[in-house]
Amino acid sequence: MSKSVAYKHLVRALSLWPKDRLRPDCQLQDILLARAKKTFVPVSSAIGAPAPAINERAELENANALYSLLDNRYALRYQPRKNLLMRPASNPDHYNDIIEEIDAAPTRGMFGRIKNRLSGLLRFS
Protein backbone atom coordinates (compact mmCIF):
# COMPACT_ATOMS: atom_id res chain seq x y z
CA MET A 1 0.00 0.00 0.00
CA SER A 2 1.50 3.31 -1.05
CA LYS A 3 1.21 6.44 1.03
CA SER A 4 -1.08 9.18 -0.18
CA VAL A 5 0.20 12.39 -1.77
CA ALA A 6 -1.11 14.49 1.13
CA TYR A 7 0.78 12.34 3.64
CA LYS A 8 4.01 12.75 1.67
CA HIS A 9 3.54 16.52 1.51
CA LEU A 10 2.80 16.75 5.23
CA VAL A 11 5.89 14.72 6.13
CA ARG A 12 8.08 16.84 3.84
CA ALA A 13 6.72 20.12 5.22
CA LEU A 14 7.22 18.91 8.78
CA SER A 15 10.78 17.83 8.04
CA LEU A 16 11.54 21.40 6.91
CA TRP A 17 9.92 22.95 9.99
CA PRO A 18 12.47 24.61 12.34
CA LYS A 19 13.11 23.23 15.81
CA ASP A 20 11.73 25.16 18.77
CA ARG A 21 14.70 26.29 20.87
CA LEU A 22 12.53 27.55 23.70
CA ARG A 23 10.83 24.18 24.33
CA PRO A 24 13.06 21.47 22.83
CA ASP A 25 11.09 18.64 24.43
CA CYS A 26 7.76 19.62 22.83
CA GLN A 27 8.08 20.10 19.08
CA LEU A 28 5.20 21.09 16.81
CA GLN A 29 6.37 18.79 14.03
CA ASP A 30 6.30 15.77 16.37
CA ILE A 31 2.70 16.48 17.33
CA LEU A 32 1.57 17.06 13.74
CA LEU A 33 3.46 14.00 12.50
CA ALA A 34 1.73 11.83 15.12
CA ARG A 35 -1.61 13.25 13.96
CA ALA A 36 -0.76 12.52 10.32
CA LYS A 37 0.24 8.95 11.13
CA LYS A 38 -2.96 8.45 13.09
CA THR A 39 -5.00 9.84 10.20
CA PHE A 40 -3.30 8.09 7.28
CA VAL A 41 -2.18 4.75 8.72
CA PRO A 42 -5.24 2.52 9.05
CA VAL A 43 -5.63 0.63 12.30
CA SER A 44 -6.35 -3.03 11.71
CA SER A 45 -9.37 -4.08 13.68
CA ALA A 46 -10.35 -7.59 14.66
CA ILE A 47 -13.94 -6.93 13.62
CA GLY A 48 -12.91 -6.11 10.07
CA ALA A 49 -14.63 -2.74 9.93
CA PRO A 50 -13.40 -0.55 7.08
CA ALA A 51 -11.06 2.31 7.90
CA PRO A 52 -12.67 5.76 7.89
CA ALA A 53 -12.35 7.72 4.66
CA ILE A 54 -9.67 10.38 4.51
CA ASN A 55 -10.51 13.77 3.07
CA GLU A 56 -7.49 14.04 0.78
CA ARG A 57 -8.33 17.55 -0.38
CA ALA A 58 -8.53 18.92 3.18
CA GLU A 59 -5.23 17.26 4.07
CA LEU A 60 -3.59 18.78 0.98
CA GLU A 61 -4.89 22.19 2.07
CA ASN A 62 -3.32 21.60 5.50
CA ALA A 63 -0.01 20.74 3.85
CA ASN A 64 -0.28 23.88 1.68
CA ALA A 65 -0.87 25.96 4.82
CA LEU A 66 2.28 24.51 6.37
CA TYR A 67 4.28 25.33 3.23
CA SER A 68 2.95 28.89 3.22
CA LEU A 69 3.98 29.34 6.86
CA LEU A 70 7.43 27.95 6.06
CA ASP A 71 7.84 30.41 3.19
CA ASN A 72 6.75 33.38 5.36
CA ARG A 73 4.07 34.23 2.81
CA TYR A 74 1.83 35.96 5.34
CA ALA A 75 4.60 37.92 7.03
CA LEU A 76 5.73 39.22 3.66
CA ARG A 77 2.22 40.03 2.45
CA TYR A 78 0.89 41.65 5.64
CA GLN A 79 3.91 43.51 6.96
CA PRO A 80 3.16 45.91 9.78
CA ARG A 81 3.93 49.51 9.04
CA LYS A 82 7.68 50.09 9.51
CA ASN A 83 7.92 46.93 11.61
CA LEU A 84 6.40 48.69 14.64
CA LEU A 85 5.19 45.41 16.09
CA MET A 86 8.69 44.11 16.78
CA ARG A 87 10.10 47.46 17.94
CA PRO A 88 7.72 49.04 20.48
CA ALA A 89 8.41 52.65 21.38
CA SER A 90 8.74 51.93 25.10
CA ASN A 91 11.57 49.39 24.67
CA PRO A 92 12.73 49.01 21.05
CA ASP A 93 15.34 46.31 21.78
CA HIS A 94 13.06 44.08 23.87
CA TYR A 95 12.54 41.30 21.32
CA ASN A 96 16.16 41.38 20.15
CA ASP A 97 17.26 40.91 23.77
CA ILE A 98 14.92 37.93 24.15
CA ILE A 99 16.31 36.30 21.00
CA GLU A 100 19.90 36.84 22.18
CA GLU A 101 19.04 35.31 25.57
CA ILE A 102 17.44 32.25 23.97
CA ASP A 103 20.47 31.79 21.69
CA ALA A 104 22.94 32.09 24.59
CA ALA A 105 21.09 29.87 27.08
CA PRO A 106 22.15 26.40 25.79
CA THR A 107 25.87 27.27 25.86
CA ARG A 108 25.85 28.97 29.26
CA GLY A 109 27.62 27.13 32.06
CA MET A 110 26.50 26.58 35.63
CA PHE A 111 28.15 29.75 36.95
CA GLY A 112 26.61 31.81 34.16
CA ARG A 113 23.15 30.51 35.07
CA ILE A 114 23.72 31.30 38.76
CA LYS A 115 25.00 34.79 37.88
CA ASN A 116 21.92 35.48 35.74
CA ARG A 117 19.59 34.22 38.45
CA LEU A 118 21.22 36.38 41.12
CA SER A 119 21.32 39.44 38.87
CA GLY A 120 17.60 38.94 38.25
CA LEU A 121 16.92 38.83 41.98
CA LEU A 122 19.04 41.87 42.86
CA ARG A 123 18.16 44.93 40.85
CA PHE A 124 19.79 48.22 41.59
CA SER A 125 18.04 51.25 40.19
C-alpha atoms as an extended CHARMM CRD file, in Angstrom:
* protein
*
       125  EXT
         1         1  MET       CA              0.0000000000        0.0000000000        0.0000000000  PROA      1               0.0000000000
         2         2  SER       CA              1.5030000000        3.3070000000       -1.0540000000  PROA      2               0.0000000000
         3         3  LYS       CA              1.2110000000        6.4420000000        1.0340000000  PROA      3               0.0000000000
         4         4  SER       CA             -1.0760000000        9.1840000000       -0.1840000000  PROA      4               0.0000000000
         5         5  VAL       CA              0.1960000000       12.3920000000       -1.7670000000  PROA      5               0.0000000000
         6         6  ALA       CA             -1.1150000000       14.4860000000        1.1270000000  PROA      6               0.0000000000
         7         7  TYR       CA              0.7790000000       12.3360000000        3.6430000000  PROA      7               0.0000000000
         8         8  LYS       CA              4.0110000000       12.7550000000        1.6720000000  PROA      8               0.0000000000
         9         9  HSD       CA              3.5450000000       16.5240000000        1.5090000000  PROA      9               0.0000000000
        10        10  LEU       CA              2.8030000000       16.7510000000        5.2300000000  PROA      10              0.0000000000
        11        11  VAL       CA              5.8880000000       14.7210000000        6.1300000000  PROA      11              0.0000000000
        12        12  ARG       CA              8.0790000000       16.8350000000        3.8430000000  PROA      12              0.0000000000
        13        13  ALA       CA              6.7240000000       20.1210000000        5.2220000000  PROA      13              0.0000000000
        14        14  LEU       CA              7.2170000000       18.9090000000        8.7830000000  PROA      14              0.0000000000
        15        15  SER       CA             10.7850000000       17.8260000000        8.0410000000  PROA      15              0.0000000000
        16        16  LEU       CA             11.5410000000       21.3980000000        6.9120000000  PROA      16              0.0000000000
        17        17  TRP       CA              9.9170000000       22.9500000000        9.9890000000  PROA      17              0.0000000000
        18        18  PRO       CA             12.4670000000       24.6140000000       12.3370000000  PROA      18              0.0000000000
        19        19  LYS       CA             13.1070000000       23.2310000000       15.8050000000  PROA      19              0.0000000000
        20        20  ASP       CA             11.7290000000       25.1620000000       18.7700000000  PROA      20              0.0000000000
        21        21  ARG       CA             14.6980000000       26.2870000000       20.8670000000  PROA      21              0.0000000000
        22        22  LEU       CA             12.5340000000       27.5470000000       23.6990000000  PROA      22              0.0000000000
        23        23  ARG       CA             10.8300000000       24.1820000000       24.3260000000  PROA      23              0.0000000000
        24        24  PRO       CA             13.0650000000       21.4730000000       22.8310000000  PROA      24              0.0000000000
        25        25  ASP       CA             11.0890000000       18.6360000000       24.4330000000  PROA      25              0.0000000000
        26        26  CYS       CA              7.7580000000       19.6200000000       22.8330000000  PROA      26              0.0000000000
        27        27  GLN       CA              8.0850000000       20.0980000000       19.0820000000  PROA      27              0.0000000000
        28        28  LEU       CA              5.2020000000       21.0870000000       16.8140000000  PROA      28              0.0000000000
        29        29  GLN       CA              6.3720000000       18.7950000000       14.0350000000  PROA      29              0.0000000000
        30        30  ASP       CA              6.3050000000       15.7740000000       16.3730000000  PROA      30              0.0000000000
        31        31  ILE       CA              2.6990000000       16.4790000000       17.3250000000  PROA      31              0.0000000000
        32        32  LEU       CA              1.5670000000       17.0640000000       13.7360000000  PROA      32              0.0000000000
        33        33  LEU       CA              3.4560000000       13.9960000000       12.4980000000  PROA      33              0.0000000000
        34        34  ALA       CA              1.7290000000       11.8320000000       15.1170000000  PROA      34              0.0000000000
        35        35  ARG       CA             -1.6140000000       13.2490000000       13.9600000000  PROA      35              0.0000000000
        36        36  ALA       CA             -0.7640000000       12.5190000000       10.3200000000  PROA      36              0.0000000000
        37        37  LYS       CA              0.2400000000        8.9520000000       11.1280000000  PROA      37              0.0000000000
        38        38  LYS       CA             -2.9600000000        8.4530000000       13.0940000000  PROA      38              0.0000000000
        39        39  THR       CA             -5.0000000000        9.8380000000       10.1960000000  PROA      39              0.0000000000
        40        40  PHE       CA             -3.3020000000        8.0900000000        7.2840000000  PROA      40              0.0000000000
        41        41  VAL       CA             -2.1830000000        4.7530000000        8.7240000000  PROA      41              0.0000000000
        42        42  PRO       CA             -5.2360000000        2.5200000000        9.0530000000  PROA      42              0.0000000000
        43        43  VAL       CA             -5.6250000000        0.6300000000       12.3020000000  PROA      43              0.0000000000
        44        44  SER       CA             -6.3500000000       -3.0300000000       11.7120000000  PROA      44              0.0000000000
        45        45  SER       CA             -9.3650000000       -4.0750000000       13.6780000000  PROA      45              0.0000000000
        46        46  ALA       CA            -10.3460000000       -7.5850000000       14.6570000000  PROA      46              0.0000000000
        47        47  ILE       CA            -13.9400000000       -6.9340000000       13.6200000000  PROA      47              0.0000000000
        48        48  GLY       CA            -12.9090000000       -6.1100000000       10.0690000000  PROA      48              0.0000000000
        49        49  ALA       CA            -14.6300000000       -2.7370000000        9.9340000000  PROA      49              0.0000000000
        50        50  PRO       CA            -13.3990000000       -0.5500000000        7.0810000000  PROA      50              0.0000000000
        51        51  ALA       CA            -11.0620000000        2.3080000000        7.8950000000  PROA      51              0.0000000000
        52        52  PRO       CA            -12.6740000000        5.7620000000        7.8950000000  PROA      52              0.0000000000
        53        53  ALA       CA            -12.3510000000        7.7150000000        4.6590000000  PROA      53              0.0000000000
        54        54  ILE       CA             -9.6690000000       10.3780000000        4.5100000000  PROA      54              0.0000000000
        55        55  ASN       CA            -10.5150000000       13.7720000000        3.0720000000  PROA      55              0.0000000000
        56        56  GLU       CA             -7.4900000000       14.0410000000        0.7820000000  PROA      56              0.0000000000
        57        57  ARG       CA             -8.3300000000       17.5540000000       -0.3770000000  PROA      57              0.0000000000
        58        58  ALA       CA             -8.5280000000       18.9210000000        3.1800000000  PROA      58              0.0000000000
        59        59  GLU       CA             -5.2270000000       17.2640000000        4.0690000000  PROA      59              0.0000000000
        60        60  LEU       CA             -3.5890000000       18.7820000000        0.9790000000  PROA      60              0.0000000000
        61        61  GLU       CA             -4.8950000000       22.1870000000        2.0710000000  PROA      61              0.0000000000
        62        62  ASN       CA             -3.3240000000       21.5980000000        5.5000000000  PROA      62              0.0000000000
        63        63  ALA       CA             -0.0060000000       20.7440000000        3.8470000000  PROA      63              0.0000000000
        64        64  ASN       CA             -0.2800000000       23.8770000000        1.6840000000  PROA      64              0.0000000000
        65        65  ALA       CA             -0.8720000000       25.9640000000        4.8160000000  PROA      65              0.0000000000
        66        66  LEU       CA              2.2820000000       24.5090000000        6.3740000000  PROA      66              0.0000000000
        67        67  TYR       CA              4.2770000000       25.3290000000        3.2340000000  PROA      67              0.0000000000
        68        68  SER       CA              2.9550000000       28.8910000000        3.2160000000  PROA      68              0.0000000000
        69        69  LEU       CA              3.9820000000       29.3380000000        6.8610000000  PROA      69              0.0000000000
        70        70  LEU       CA              7.4310000000       27.9480000000        6.0570000000  PROA      70              0.0000000000
        71        71  ASP       CA              7.8400000000       30.4140000000        3.1900000000  PROA      71              0.0000000000
        72        72  ASN       CA              6.7540000000       33.3840000000        5.3630000000  PROA      72              0.0000000000
        73        73  ARG       CA              4.0720000000       34.2330000000        2.8120000000  PROA      73              0.0000000000
        74        74  TYR       CA              1.8270000000       35.9570000000        5.3410000000  PROA      74              0.0000000000
        75        75  ALA       CA              4.5970000000       37.9220000000        7.0300000000  PROA      75              0.0000000000
        76        76  LEU       CA              5.7290000000       39.2170000000        3.6570000000  PROA      76              0.0000000000
        77        77  ARG       CA              2.2240000000       40.0320000000        2.4540000000  PROA      77              0.0000000000
        78        78  TYR       CA              0.8860000000       41.6520000000        5.6440000000  PROA      78              0.0000000000
        79        79  GLN       CA              3.9070000000       43.5130000000        6.9630000000  PROA      79              0.0000000000
        80        80  PRO       CA              3.1560000000       45.9130000000        9.7830000000  PROA      80              0.0000000000
        81        81  ARG       CA              3.9330000000       49.5080000000        9.0380000000  PROA      81              0.0000000000
        82        82  LYS       CA              7.6820000000       50.0930000000        9.5130000000  PROA      82              0.0000000000
        83        83  ASN       CA              7.9250000000       46.9330000000       11.6140000000  PROA      83              0.0000000000
        84        84  LEU       CA              6.3970000000       48.6890000000       14.6400000000  PROA      84              0.0000000000
        85        85  LEU       CA              5.1860000000       45.4140000000       16.0860000000  PROA      85              0.0000000000
        86        86  MET       CA              8.6850000000       44.1100000000       16.7830000000  PROA      86              0.0000000000
        87        87  ARG       CA             10.0970000000       47.4610000000       17.9400000000  PROA      87              0.0000000000
        88        88  PRO       CA              7.7160000000       49.0390000000       20.4810000000  PROA      88              0.0000000000
        89        89  ALA       CA              8.4100000000       52.6510000000       21.3810000000  PROA      89              0.0000000000
        90        90  SER       CA              8.7420000000       51.9310000000       25.1040000000  PROA      90              0.0000000000
        91        91  ASN       CA             11.5730000000       49.3880000000       24.6710000000  PROA      91              0.0000000000
        92        92  PRO       CA             12.7300000000       49.0100000000       21.0530000000  PROA      92              0.0000000000
        93        93  ASP       CA             15.3360000000       46.3140000000       21.7840000000  PROA      93              0.0000000000
        94        94  HSD       CA             13.0630000000       44.0760000000       23.8720000000  PROA      94              0.0000000000
        95        95  TYR       CA             12.5400000000       41.2980000000       21.3150000000  PROA      95              0.0000000000
        96        96  ASN       CA             16.1630000000       41.3820000000       20.1530000000  PROA      96              0.0000000000
        97        97  ASP       CA             17.2630000000       40.9080000000       23.7720000000  PROA      97              0.0000000000
        98        98  ILE       CA             14.9230000000       37.9320000000       24.1500000000  PROA      98              0.0000000000
        99        99  ILE       CA             16.3080000000       36.2970000000       20.9960000000  PROA      99              0.0000000000
       100       100  GLU       CA             19.8980000000       36.8360000000       22.1820000000  PROA      100             0.0000000000
       101       101  GLU       CA             19.0430000000       35.3130000000       25.5690000000  PROA      101             0.0000000000
       102       102  ILE       CA             17.4430000000       32.2460000000       23.9710000000  PROA      102             0.0000000000
       103       103  ASP       CA             20.4710000000       31.7940000000       21.6920000000  PROA      103             0.0000000000
       104       104  ALA       CA             22.9390000000       32.0900000000       24.5920000000  PROA      104             0.0000000000
       105       105  ALA       CA             21.0860000000       29.8650000000       27.0780000000  PROA      105             0.0000000000
       106       106  PRO       CA             22.1550000000       26.4010000000       25.7860000000  PROA      106             0.0000000000
       107       107  THR       CA             25.8690000000       27.2690000000       25.8620000000  PROA      107             0.0000000000
       108       108  ARG       CA             25.8500000000       28.9690000000       29.2590000000  PROA      108             0.0000000000
       109       109  GLY       CA             27.6230000000       27.1300000000       32.0640000000  PROA      109             0.0000000000
       110       110  MET       CA             26.5000000000       26.5770000000       35.6340000000  PROA      110             0.0000000000
       111       111  PHE       CA             28.1520000000       29.7520000000       36.9520000000  PROA      111             0.0000000000
       112       112  GLY       CA             26.6070000000       31.8090000000       34.1560000000  PROA      112             0.0000000000
       113       113  ARG       CA             23.1550000000       30.5050000000       35.0720000000  PROA      113             0.0000000000
       114       114  ILE       CA             23.7200000000       31.2970000000       38.7640000000  PROA      114             0.0000000000
       115       115  LYS       CA             24.9980000000       34.7860000000       37.8840000000  PROA      115             0.0000000000
       116       116  ASN       CA             21.9250000000       35.4780000000       35.7430000000  PROA      116             0.0000000000
       117       117  ARG       CA             19.5850000000       34.2210000000       38.4530000000  PROA      117             0.0000000000
       118       118  LEU       CA             21.2220000000       36.3830000000       41.1200000000  PROA      118             0.0000000000
       119       119  SER       CA             21.3220000000       39.4370000000       38.8670000000  PROA      119             0.0000000000
       120       120  GLY       CA             17.5960000000       38.9420000000       38.2530000000  PROA      120             0.0000000000
       121       121  LEU       CA             16.9190000000       38.8350000000       41.9850000000  PROA      121             0.0000000000
       122       122  LEU       CA             19.0380000000       41.8680000000       42.8590000000  PROA      122             0.0000000000
       123       123  ARG       CA             18.1590000000       44.9250000000       40.8460000000  PROA      123             0.0000000000
       124       124  PHE       CA             19.7870000000       48.2190000000       41.5860000000  PROA      124             0.0000000000
       125       125  SER       CA             18.0440000000       51.2520000000       40.1910000000  PROA      125             0.0000000000
